[in-house]
Amino acid sequence: MVKPGSLPFDEILYCNIGNPQSLGQQPITFFREVLSLCDHPSILDKSETQGLFSADAIERAWQILDQIPGRATGAYSHSQGIKGLRDTIAAGIEARDGFPADPNDIFLTDGASPAVHMMMQLLIRSEKDGILCPIPQYPLYSASIDLHGGTLVPYYLNEATGWGLEVSSLKKQLEAAKSQGITVRALVVINPGNPTGQVLGEENQREIVEFCRKEGLVLLADEVYQENVYVPEKTFHSFKKVSRSMGYGEADICLVSFQSVSKGFYGECGKRGGYMEITGFSPEVREQIYKVASVNLCSNISGQILASLVMSPPKVGDESYESYCGEKEGILSSLARRAKTLEDALNNLEGVSCNKAEGAMYLFPRIELPQKAIKAAEAVNSAPDAFYCRRLLNETGIVVVPGSGFGQVPGTWHFRCTILPQEDKIPAVVSRLTDFHKRFMDEFRD
Amino acid sequence: MVKPGSLPFDEILYCNIGNPQSLGQQPITFFREVLSLCDHPSILDKSETQGLFSADAIERAWQILDQIPGRATGAYSHSQGIKGLRDTIAAGIEARDGFPADPNDIFLTDGASPAVHMMMQLLIRSEKDGILCPIPQYPLYSASIDLHGGTLVPYYLNEATGWGLEVSSLKKQLEAAKSQGITVRALVVINPGNPTGQVLGEENQREIVEFCRKEGLVLLADEVYQENVYVPEKTFHSFKKVSRSMGYGEADICLVSFQSVSKGFYGECGKRGGYMEITGFSPEVREQIYKVASVNLCSNISGQILASLVMSPPKVGDESYESYCGEKEGILSSLARRAKTLEDALNNLEGVSCNKAEGAMYLFPRIELPQKAIKAAEAVNSAPDAFYCRRLLNETGIVVVPGSGFGQVPGTWHFRCTILPQEDKIPAVVSRLTDFHKRFMDEFRD
């Protein structure tokens, strides 16, 4: 145990994990009302319930129960998830994209992670199978490729162009992998980016689709931050919408889109809900995907319900509509302000440069570490970025993740900092970080 | 689509899956009250809530929320699960076994299946690693061993001694595997049995523990049916209790016990809750287990809460205690009656013999199929038991699973039949099955 008063700070400021509700973000009321009612349907027709829950939440709970065979929220569902909920999600995707979506293409999962594992399990036959992955990347991908015995084929995002994804780099890495006898089977794209926070432009997405189509790669689109865009000049476009708007259909490209209830403005990480939408696969392959999904029976029903709710929130005229919009806008506009404040603060630090947080929940600033600091890190057997982050934690209580956890261009140093501390804590993050950085540079400046 | 009225039955009778609530079993009220309140904590201090929820459910919800950092039921938890809930589960295990349990040994999971996968992933390095598995077995094990690239080393349960588990057979199979260059790393025991419904005797369990200890095998104990015992002469004993009562501790044997909220009398399959308790592993191995658990961040919080509730139900004096006991006894005694009725009916059929359903949710009768039926099956490229089951379905609407899905002694034929149809449907199952079997035998009798 640490002795009280022995540390130079009075609270830990967690900027390390994309876990908003752990830092005080409140859940969206309508979503929780519906979940609560579906968990205990016998209160639905009691008079007290009207006083406790909004009318549209009660109505939605009835609708959902009617979609569940026998209204049994405690039963295993179809291994792809409850059909009625998949209908709702497909309708939500259609409304988002303006292109048709098929409920039979939806697989509901316990968050996006198991869906990613499922696809890796199916794509990777041996270490001779490669998956193109961005660097820096959310380490779920490297872990999953490792666990399934495949080879990660890296492509670097270009920090100088705001973490741009360059198709020339994809091509180069694909050829290099081929020359080593690796069969590249899929491309992972995280948009909006984790840990890098960029939002891809539509023209760039078209190039990526064209590349995957030509090379016969499965496009694994991590789109879990689709609701998290903070700059007016950028919009989220799903890869399915982009490929369909290019005239490409089922026969042209294999696409998987991952979505999660853990992110967005709802941040329901603990509910473990999510889905993947798969298109372009042959019936034989789809059957194998279904077989793997069915080994674990089904994903949790509350998570399934929540996935349907995030894709089909209250509408104009519903009792909850205004409060829902208020909660949503409150969270998103606050996240946008926090992103901007932290970005500016980081760019004000000596030797630090930080791309715009266009989306997601993260900033990934680059630090030019003095040679003296790099040597001091070596002396304690630490990576220089980990050395910086540990000093930051010990002196300020701010927790961030060293860039080496995500991968970075060799010789460059970064850390990932979430934008998730509640807004009243942001000034403390900024001032403690600024003071620390100044002291650090004073100590180690070459 | 089937034309209405074109089939010789008016409803399908599902006896194929252990999914009680899909067949009308009602959830335990107390459990659902607590889940509902934890999903929407803002109603906890409203006056209407007192009229809708029992006082001890409200109290328990407060207790659980206080165990969750920031009361955030929407946040990722520790990758082993919320510490306070693991404390509760450990206390429940202690109360069950009379031996200490450590919350740090508990890993909360989305049902038992992901826990089984996790252990297989860690145990299996290549096809040279073998796992001893019962035949017949719940096919999760064969699927998981396959998916992780290992070798299933089968041992047959002895149908003649009520699906007895004979250590001599374990030894024989272990030696046979060794002689083929297979390193056997673990033994799977399902107790109570699936699909076989037997409950192991304590003396038998001691022999199994001794065998694993001597051979250095990890004992993977599937104990998800621990609450499902229907005969007075048998009692469930956990393998941990048995090994501790033999004087064996952490240093002597590696044990994993799987538990699930899907089974028991609660049957909350859709909630995907469960845990594994691991003992006897070195700190280095535990660290790897933790690492694999953390790849998927955490299991769903509602499932975690439910896992704590099933291990810590209402107690004497609690407002819900009597109704809870009533619901529990109602379900368990009805399951016992259904098991007995179906067992007797099956044993009354020509050429069918069925061991006692001592526990779990299944009967696994053996059918002596006439040669003529076997030839008729061959003529349509069907396994004989699958041929029988398909005929049964087509003529009666009763769905059972052919024994070939679980494995059986070559040349013997079985099917698995759950005891889960609601009690008012059991007479229909019995009479339709009996009539069908008579017609089938009249058609095919040699």
mmCIF file of N, CA and C in Angstrom, chain A residues 18-19 21-22 29 32-33 35-36 38-40 43 46 48-49 51-53 72-76 110 113-114 117 121 138 140 147 262-263 267-272 295-302, chain B residues 18-19 21-22 29 32-33 35-36 38-40 43 46 48-49 51-53 72-76 110 113-114 117 121 138 140 147 262-263 267-272 295-302:
data_model
loop_
_atom_site.group_PDB
_atom_site.id
_atom_site.type_symbol
_atom_site.label_atom_id
_atom_site.label_comp_id
_atom_site.label_asym_id
_atom_site.label_seq_id
_atom_site.Cartn_x
_atom_site.Cartn_y
_atom_site.Cartn_z
ATOM 1 N N GLY A 18 -10.584 3.387 -23.330
ATOM 2 C CA GLY A 18 -11.827 3.928 -23.880
ATOM 3 C C GLY A 18 -13.029 3.365 -23.143
ATOM 4 N N ASN A 19 -13.206 3.797 -21.892
ATOM 5 C CA ASN A 19 -14.199 3.215 -20.985
ATOM 6 C C ASN A 19 -14.967 4.347 -20.318
ATOM 7 N N GLN A 21 -17.940 5.243 -19.123
ATOM 8 C CA GLN A 21 -18.772 5.225 -17.912
ATOM 9 C C GLN A 21 -17.934 5.003 -16.646
ATOM 10 N N SER A 22 -16.735 4.452 -16.805
ATOM 11 C CA SER A 22 -15.880 4.308 -15.617
ATOM 12 C C SER A 22 -15.413 5.670 -15.127
ATOM 13 N N THR A 29 -30.562 7.393 -20.857
ATOM 14 C CA THR A 29 -31.693 6.954 -20.040
ATOM 15 C C THR A 29 -32.615 5.990 -20.787
ATOM 16 N N ARG A 32 -31.350 2.420 -21.046
ATOM 17 C CA ARG A 32 -31.376 1.683 -19.780
ATOM 18 C C ARG A 32 -32.797 1.361 -19.336
ATOM 19 N N GLU A 33 -33.733 2.259 -19.625
ATOM 20 C CA GLU A 33 -35.130 1.965 -19.298
ATOM 21 C C GLU A 33 -35.589 0.700 -20.022
ATOM 22 N N LEU A 35 -33.744 -1.731 -21.314
ATOM 23 C CA LEU A 35 -33.047 -2.925 -20.815
ATOM 24 C C LEU A 35 -33.650 -3.399 -19.501
ATOM 25 N N SER A 36 -33.907 -2.435 -18.615
ATOM 26 C CA SER A 36 -34.450 -2.760 -17.297
ATOM 27 C C SER A 36 -35.813 -3.451 -17.431
ATOM 28 N N CYS A 38 -36.962 -5.088 -20.077
ATOM 29 C CA CYS A 38 -36.822 -6.401 -20.723
ATOM 30 C C CYS A 38 -36.265 -7.443 -19.743
ATOM 31 N N ASP A 39 -35.504 -6.987 -18.757
ATOM 32 C CA ASP A 39 -34.984 -7.924 -17.755
ATOM 33 C C ASP A 39 -36.071 -8.412 -16.819
ATOM 34 N N HIS A 40 -37.094 -7.614 -16.624
ATOM 35 C CA HIS A 40 -38.123 -7.973 -15.640
ATOM 36 C C HIS A 40 -39.496 -7.617 -16.205
ATOM 37 N N ILE A 43 -43.164 -6.422 -14.682
ATOM 38 C CA ILE A 43 -43.614 -5.108 -14.199
ATOM 39 C C ILE A 43 -44.222 -4.272 -15.323
ATOM 40 N N LYS A 46 -47.803 -3.084 -14.776
ATOM 41 C CA LYS A 46 -48.158 -2.555 -13.459
ATOM 42 C C LYS A 46 -48.292 -1.028 -13.541
ATOM 43 N N GLU A 48 -47.521 1.316 -11.357
ATOM 44 C CA GLU A 48 -46.353 2.083 -10.876
ATOM 45 C C GLU A 48 -45.313 2.283 -11.973
ATOM 46 N N THR A 49 -45.284 1.344 -12.922
ATOM 47 C CA THR A 49 -44.259 1.392 -13.966
ATOM 48 C C THR A 49 -44.378 2.662 -14.810
ATOM 49 N N GLY A 51 -45.158 5.528 -13.839
ATOM 50 C CA GLY A 51 -44.551 6.654 -13.128
ATOM 51 C C GLY A 51 -43.028 6.608 -13.164
ATOM 52 N N LEU A 52 -42.481 5.421 -13.427
ATOM 53 C CA LEU A 52 -41.022 5.268 -13.347
ATOM 54 C C LEU A 52 -40.335 5.291 -14.706
ATOM 55 N N PHE A 53 -41.074 4.892 -15.744
ATOM 56 C CA PHE A 53 -40.443 4.722 -17.061
ATOM 57 C C PHE A 53 -41.173 5.566 -18.101
ATOM 58 N N ALA A 72 -38.980 -14.848 -24.231
ATOM 59 C CA ALA A 72 -38.034 -15.404 -23.273
ATOM 60 C C ALA A 72 -36.674 -14.724 -23.404
ATOM 61 N N THR A 73 -36.458 -13.668 -22.607
ATOM 62 C CA THR A 73 -35.171 -12.972 -22.642
ATOM 63 C C THR A 73 -34.076 -13.800 -21.967
ATOM 64 N N GLY A 74 -34.450 -14.916 -21.358
ATOM 65 C CA GLY A 74 -33.464 -15.783 -20.712
ATOM 66 C C GLY A 74 -33.143 -17.025 -21.522
ATOM 67 N N ALA A 75 -33.591 -17.076 -22.771
ATOM 68 C CA ALA A 75 -33.326 -18.250 -23.611
ATOM 69 C C ALA A 75 -32.164 -17.967 -24.560
ATOM 70 N N TYR A 76 -31.434 -19.021 -24.931
ATOM 71 C CA TYR A 76 -30.490 -18.880 -26.038
ATOM 72 C C TYR A 76 -31.276 -18.391 -27.244
ATOM 73 N N ASP A 110 -20.845 -10.508 -28.535
ATOM 74 C CA ASP A 110 -20.569 -9.902 -27.226
ATOM 75 C C ASP A 110 -19.516 -8.806 -27.367
ATOM 76 N N SER A 113 -14.980 -7.383 -30.132
ATOM 77 C CA SER A 113 -13.784 -8.247 -30.038
ATOM 78 C C SER A 113 -14.053 -9.693 -30.473
ATOM 79 N N PRO A 114 -15.110 -10.351 -29.959
ATOM 80 C CA PRO A 114 -15.328 -11.742 -30.393
ATOM 81 C C PRO A 114 -15.585 -11.839 -31.901
ATOM 82 N N HIS A 117 -12.199 -11.846 -33.535
ATOM 83 C CA HIS A 117 -11.589 -13.174 -33.358
ATOM 84 C C HIS A 117 -12.195 -14.190 -34.324
ATOM 85 N N GLN A 121 -10.096 -16.294 -36.946
ATOM 86 C CA GLN A 121 -10.106 -17.753 -36.893
ATOM 87 C C GLN A 121 -10.424 -18.341 -38.267
ATOM 88 N N TYR A 138 -4.941 -0.649 -32.817
ATOM 89 C CA TYR A 138 -5.522 -1.149 -31.576
ATOM 90 C C TYR A 138 -5.054 -2.594 -31.414
ATOM 91 N N LEU A 140 -5.865 -5.320 -30.174
ATOM 92 C CA LEU A 140 -6.722 -6.487 -30.375
ATOM 93 C C LEU A 140 -6.309 -7.229 -31.643
ATOM 94 N N LEU A 147 -2.808 -15.119 -31.719
ATOM 95 C CA LEU A 147 -3.504 -16.252 -31.107
ATOM 96 C C LEU A 147 -3.940 -17.261 -32.159
ATOM 97 N N SER A 262 -20.099 -0.349 -27.155
ATOM 98 C CA SER A 262 -19.145 0.171 -26.168
ATOM 99 C C SER A 262 -18.683 1.585 -26.472
ATOM 100 N N LYS A 263 -18.861 2.025 -27.710
ATOM 101 C CA LYS A 263 -18.279 3.299 -28.113
ATOM 102 C C LYS A 263 -19.390 4.305 -28.389
ATOM 103 N N GLY A 267 -21.338 4.491 -24.985
ATOM 104 C CA GLY A 267 -20.212 3.987 -24.187
ATOM 105 C C GLY A 267 -20.577 2.854 -23.259
ATOM 106 N N GLU A 268 -21.413 1.918 -23.721
ATOM 107 C CA GLU A 268 -21.893 0.842 -22.843
ATOM 108 C C GLU A 268 -20.948 -0.367 -22.896
ATOM 109 N N CYS A 269 -19.703 -0.121 -22.515
ATOM 110 C CA CYS A 269 -18.663 -1.156 -22.591
ATOM 111 C C CYS A 269 -19.033 -2.429 -21.841
ATOM 112 N N GLY A 270 -19.621 -2.267 -20.657
ATOM 113 C CA GLY A 270 -19.899 -3.419 -19.799
ATOM 114 C C GLY A 270 -21.023 -4.303 -20.289
ATOM 115 N N LYS A 271 -21.767 -3.829 -21.281
ATOM 116 C CA LYS A 271 -22.903 -4.610 -21.761
ATOM 117 C C LYS A 271 -22.482 -5.638 -22.789
ATOM 118 N N ARG A 272 -21.300 -5.477 -23.346
ATOM 119 C CA ARG A 272 -20.774 -6.429 -24.328
ATOM 120 C C ARG A 272 -21.809 -6.701 -25.426
ATOM 121 N N VAL A 295 -20.768 -22.235 -32.115
ATOM 122 C CA VAL A 295 -20.035 -22.990 -31.083
ATOM 123 C C VAL A 295 -20.285 -22.386 -29.692
ATOM 124 N N ASN A 296 -20.360 -21.058 -29.621
ATOM 125 C CA ASN A 296 -20.643 -20.411 -28.334
ATOM 126 C C ASN A 296 -22.132 -20.107 -28.135
ATOM 127 N N LEU A 297 -22.992 -20.741 -28.918
ATOM 128 C CA LEU A 297 -24.450 -20.658 -28.795
ATOM 129 C C LEU A 297 -25.016 -19.316 -29.236
ATOM 130 N N CYS A 298 -24.824 -18.249 -28.458
ATOM 131 C CA CYS A 298 -25.315 -16.940 -28.887
ATOM 132 C C CYS A 298 -24.673 -15.882 -28.021
ATOM 133 N N SER A 299 -24.791 -14.622 -28.430
ATOM 134 C CA SER A 299 -24.301 -13.530 -27.594
ATOM 135 C C SER A 299 -25.368 -13.164 -26.573
ATOM 136 N N ASN A 300 -24.988 -12.383 -25.563
ATOM 137 C CA ASN A 300 -25.933 -12.085 -24.476
ATOM 138 C C ASN A 300 -27.096 -11.221 -24.974
ATOM 139 N N ILE A 301 -28.288 -11.544 -24.471
ATOM 140 C CA ILE A 301 -29.516 -10.930 -25.008
ATOM 141 C C ILE A 301 -29.603 -9.445 -24.673
ATOM 142 N N SER A 302 -29.159 -9.019 -23.483
ATOM 143 C CA SER A 302 -29.184 -7.582 -23.170
ATOM 144 C C SER A 302 -28.306 -6.823 -24.152
ATOM 145 N N GLY B 18 -30.784 -27.768 -24.328
ATOM 146 C CA GLY B 18 -30.934 -27.438 -22.910
ATOM 147 C C GLY B 18 -31.200 -25.957 -22.732
ATOM 148 N N ASN B 19 -32.381 -25.524 -23.108
ATOM 149 C CA ASN B 19 -32.730 -24.103 -23.180
ATOM 150 C C ASN B 19 -34.094 -23.890 -22.520
ATOM 151 N N GLN B 21 -35.915 -21.759 -20.719
ATOM 152 C CA GLN B 21 -36.853 -20.639 -20.823
ATOM 153 C C GLN B 21 -37.479 -20.542 -22.216
ATOM 154 N N SER B 22 -36.834 -21.157 -23.213
ATOM 155 C CA SER B 22 -37.464 -21.153 -24.549
ATOM 156 C C SER B 22 -38.713 -22.022 -24.556
ATOM 157 N N THR B 29 -37.768 -14.832 -9.962
ATOM 158 C CA THR B 29 -38.148 -13.421 -9.821
ATOM 159 C C THR B 29 -37.059 -12.568 -9.181
ATOM 160 N N ARG B 32 -34.204 -11.586 -11.485
ATOM 161 C CA ARG B 32 -34.560 -10.599 -12.498
ATOM 162 C C ARG B 32 -34.820 -9.223 -11.897
ATOM 163 N N GLU B 33 -35.367 -9.194 -10.682
ATOM 164 C CA GLU B 33 -35.553 -7.900 -10.024
ATOM 165 C C GLU B 33 -34.208 -7.192 -9.848
ATOM 166 N N LEU B 35 -31.374 -7.707 -11.467
ATOM 167 C CA LEU B 35 -30.797 -7.309 -12.761
ATOM 168 C C LEU B 35 -31.454 -6.047 -13.288
ATOM 169 N N SER B 36 -32.778 -6.001 -13.192
ATOM 170 C CA SER B 36 -33.529 -4.862 -13.695
ATOM 171 C C SER B 36 -33.118 -3.578 -12.974
ATOM 172 N N CYS B 38 -30.252 -3.024 -11.392
ATOM 173 C CA CYS B 38 -28.853 -2.675 -11.699
ATOM 174 C C CYS B 38 -28.733 -2.060 -13.094
ATOM 175 N N ASP B 39 -29.660 -2.413 -13.987
ATOM 176 C CA ASP B 39 -29.638 -1.814 -15.323
ATOM 177 C C ASP B 39 -30.078 -0.358 -15.305
ATOM 178 N N HIS B 40 -30.897 0.000 -14.360
ATOM 179 C CA HIS B 40 -31.439 1.360 -14.350
ATOM 180 C C HIS B 40 -31.468 1.878 -12.916
ATOM 181 N N ILE B 43 -33.812 4.465 -10.706
ATOM 182 C CA ILE B 43 -35.130 4.279 -10.081
ATOM 183 C C ILE B 43 -35.009 3.751 -8.649
ATOM 184 N N LYS B 46 -36.662 5.844 -5.961
ATOM 185 C CA LYS B 46 -38.010 6.392 -6.210
ATOM 186 C C LYS B 46 -39.032 5.598 -5.389
ATOM 187 N N GLU B 48 -42.120 4.696 -6.139
ATOM 188 C CA GLU B 48 -42.858 3.663 -6.880
ATOM 189 C C GLU B 48 -42.106 2.332 -6.893
ATOM 190 N N THR B 49 -40.786 2.414 -6.797
ATOM 191 C CA THR B 49 -39.955 1.212 -6.894
ATOM 192 C C THR B 49 -40.275 0.228 -5.768
ATOM 193 N N GLY B 51 -43.066 -0.386 -4.523
ATOM 194 C CA GLY B 51 -44.271 -1.143 -4.840
ATOM 195 C C GLY B 51 -44.038 -2.208 -5.909
ATOM 196 N N LEU B 52 -42.968 -2.066 -6.680
ATOM 197 C CA LEU B 52 -42.733 -2.965 -7.813
ATOM 198 C C LEU B 52 -41.716 -4.057 -7.519
ATOM 199 N N PHE B 53 -40.800 -3.776 -6.595
ATOM 200 C CA PHE B 53 -39.679 -4.695 -6.362
ATOM 201 C C PHE B 53 -39.636 -5.090 -4.891
ATOM 202 N N ALA B 72 -20.739 2.007 -11.950
ATOM 203 C CA ALA B 72 -20.889 2.075 -13.406
ATOM 204 C C ALA B 72 -21.114 0.671 -13.978
ATOM 205 N N THR B 73 -22.384 0.289 -14.111
ATOM 206 C CA THR B 73 -22.695 -1.025 -14.682
ATOM 207 C C THR B 73 -22.464 -1.036 -16.186
ATOM 208 N N GLY B 74 -22.127 0.115 -16.767
ATOM 209 C CA GLY B 74 -21.854 0.181 -18.206
ATOM 210 C C GLY B 74 -20.374 0.285 -18.518
ATOM 211 N N ALA B 75 -19.528 0.069 -17.508
ATOM 212 C CA ALA B 75 -18.077 0.171 -17.741
ATOM 213 C C ALA B 75 -17.471 -1.224 -17.894
ATOM 214 N N TYR B 76 -16.380 -1.307 -18.669
ATOM 215 C CA TYR B 76 -15.600 -2.545 -18.628
ATOM 216 C C TYR B 76 -15.192 -2.787 -17.189
ATOM 217 N N ASP B 110 -18.572 -15.093 -20.276
ATOM 218 C CA ASP B 110 -19.886 -15.049 -20.940
ATOM 219 C C ASP B 110 -20.429 -16.469 -21.116
ATOM 220 N N SER B 113 -18.963 -21.672 -22.113
ATOM 221 C CA SER B 113 -18.277 -21.992 -23.377
ATOM 222 C C SER B 113 -16.982 -21.194 -23.586
ATOM 223 N N PRO B 114 -17.007 -19.848 -23.414
ATOM 224 C CA PRO B 114 -15.752 -19.122 -23.629
ATOM 225 C C PRO B 114 -14.661 -19.545 -22.645
ATOM 226 N N HIS B 117 -13.119 -22.641 -24.082
ATOM 227 C CA HIS B 117 -12.226 -22.262 -25.191
ATOM 228 C C HIS B 117 -10.907 -21.693 -24.677
ATOM 229 N N GLN B 121 -7.327 -23.156 -25.573
ATOM 230 C CA GLN B 121 -6.340 -22.322 -26.242
ATOM 231 C C GLN B 121 -4.998 -22.366 -25.503
ATOM 232 N N TYR B 138 -20.630 -33.673 -24.667
ATOM 233 C CA TYR B 138 -21.212 -32.441 -25.189
ATOM 234 C C TYR B 138 -20.249 -31.898 -26.251
ATOM 235 N N LEU B 140 -19.289 -29.261 -27.563
ATOM 236 C CA LEU B 140 -18.431 -28.104 -27.361
ATOM 237 C C LEU B 140 -16.970 -28.533 -27.262
ATOM 238 N N LEU B 147 -10.921 -26.651 -33.110
ATOM 239 C CA LEU B 147 -10.638 -25.265 -33.467
ATOM 240 C C LEU B 147 -9.235 -24.849 -33.021
ATOM 241 N N SER B 262 -26.616 -20.668 -17.122
ATOM 242 C CA SER B 262 -27.557 -21.200 -18.119
ATOM 243 C C SER B 262 -28.288 -22.443 -17.633
ATOM 244 N N LYS B 263 -27.752 -23.113 -16.650
ATOM 245 C CA LYS B 263 -28.301 -24.410 -16.266
ATOM 246 C C LYS B 263 -28.959 -24.298 -14.894
ATOM 247 N N GLY B 267 -31.726 -21.539 -15.360
ATOM 248 C CA GLY B 267 -31.791 -21.685 -16.815
ATOM 249 C C GLY B 267 -31.680 -20.388 -17.589
ATOM 250 N N GLU B 268 -30.784 -19.487 -17.127
ATOM 251 C CA GLU B 268 -30.688 -18.162 -17.757
ATOM 252 C C GLU B 268 -29.687 -18.186 -18.917
ATOM 253 N N CYS B 269 -29.972 -19.022 -19.915
ATOM 254 C CA CYS B 269 -29.063 -19.218 -21.056
ATOM 255 C C CYS B 269 -28.735 -17.919 -21.776
ATOM 256 N N GLY B 270 -29.748 -17.081 -21.958
ATOM 257 C CA GLY B 270 -29.571 -15.876 -22.764
ATOM 258 C C GLY B 270 -28.738 -14.809 -22.086
ATOM 259 N N LYS B 271 -28.475 -14.973 -20.784
ATOM 260 C CA LYS B 271 -27.726 -13.945 -20.070
ATOM 261 C C LYS B 271 -26.227 -14.111 -20.227
ATOM 262 N N ARG B 272 -25.812 -15.306 -20.681
ATOM 263 C CA ARG B 272 -24.394 -15.582 -20.901
ATOM 264 C C ARG B 272 -23.560 -15.168 -19.693
ATOM 265 N N VAL B 295 -7.822 -10.209 -23.465
ATOM 266 C CA VAL B 295 -7.917 -9.854 -24.891
ATOM 267 C C VAL B 295 -9.340 -9.401 -25.234
ATOM 268 N N ASN B 296 -10.337 -10.050 -24.626
ATOM 269 C CA ASN B 296 -11.726 -9.653 -24.870
ATOM 270 C C ASN B 296 -12.261 -8.677 -23.817
ATOM 271 N N LEU B 297 -11.365 -8.066 -23.060
ATOM 272 C CA LEU B 297 -11.664 -7.022 -22.081
ATOM 273 C C LEU B 297 -12.375 -7.549 -20.844
ATOM 274 N N CYS B 298 -13.660 -7.951 -20.943
ATOM 275 C CA CYS B 298 -14.340 -8.519 -19.779
ATOM 276 C C CYS B 298 -15.621 -9.185 -20.258
ATOM 277 N N SER B 299 -16.225 -9.972 -19.379
ATOM 278 C CA SER B 299 -17.526 -10.568 -19.714
ATOM 279 C C SER B 299 -18.623 -9.563 -19.391
ATOM 280 N N ASN B 300 -19.832 -9.825 -19.888
ATOM 281 C CA ASN B 300 -20.911 -8.845 -19.703
ATOM 282 C C ASN B 300 -21.325 -8.727 -18.233
ATOM 283 N N ILE B 301 -21.588 -7.485 -17.826
ATOM 284 C CA ILE B 301 -21.787 -7.189 -16.397
ATOM 285 C C ILE B 301 -23.087 -7.814 -15.875
ATOM 286 N N SER B 302 -24.149 -7.852 -16.666
ATOM 287 C CA SER B 302 -25.387 -8.487 -16.192
ATOM 288 C C SER B 302 -25.132 -9.968 -15.911
#
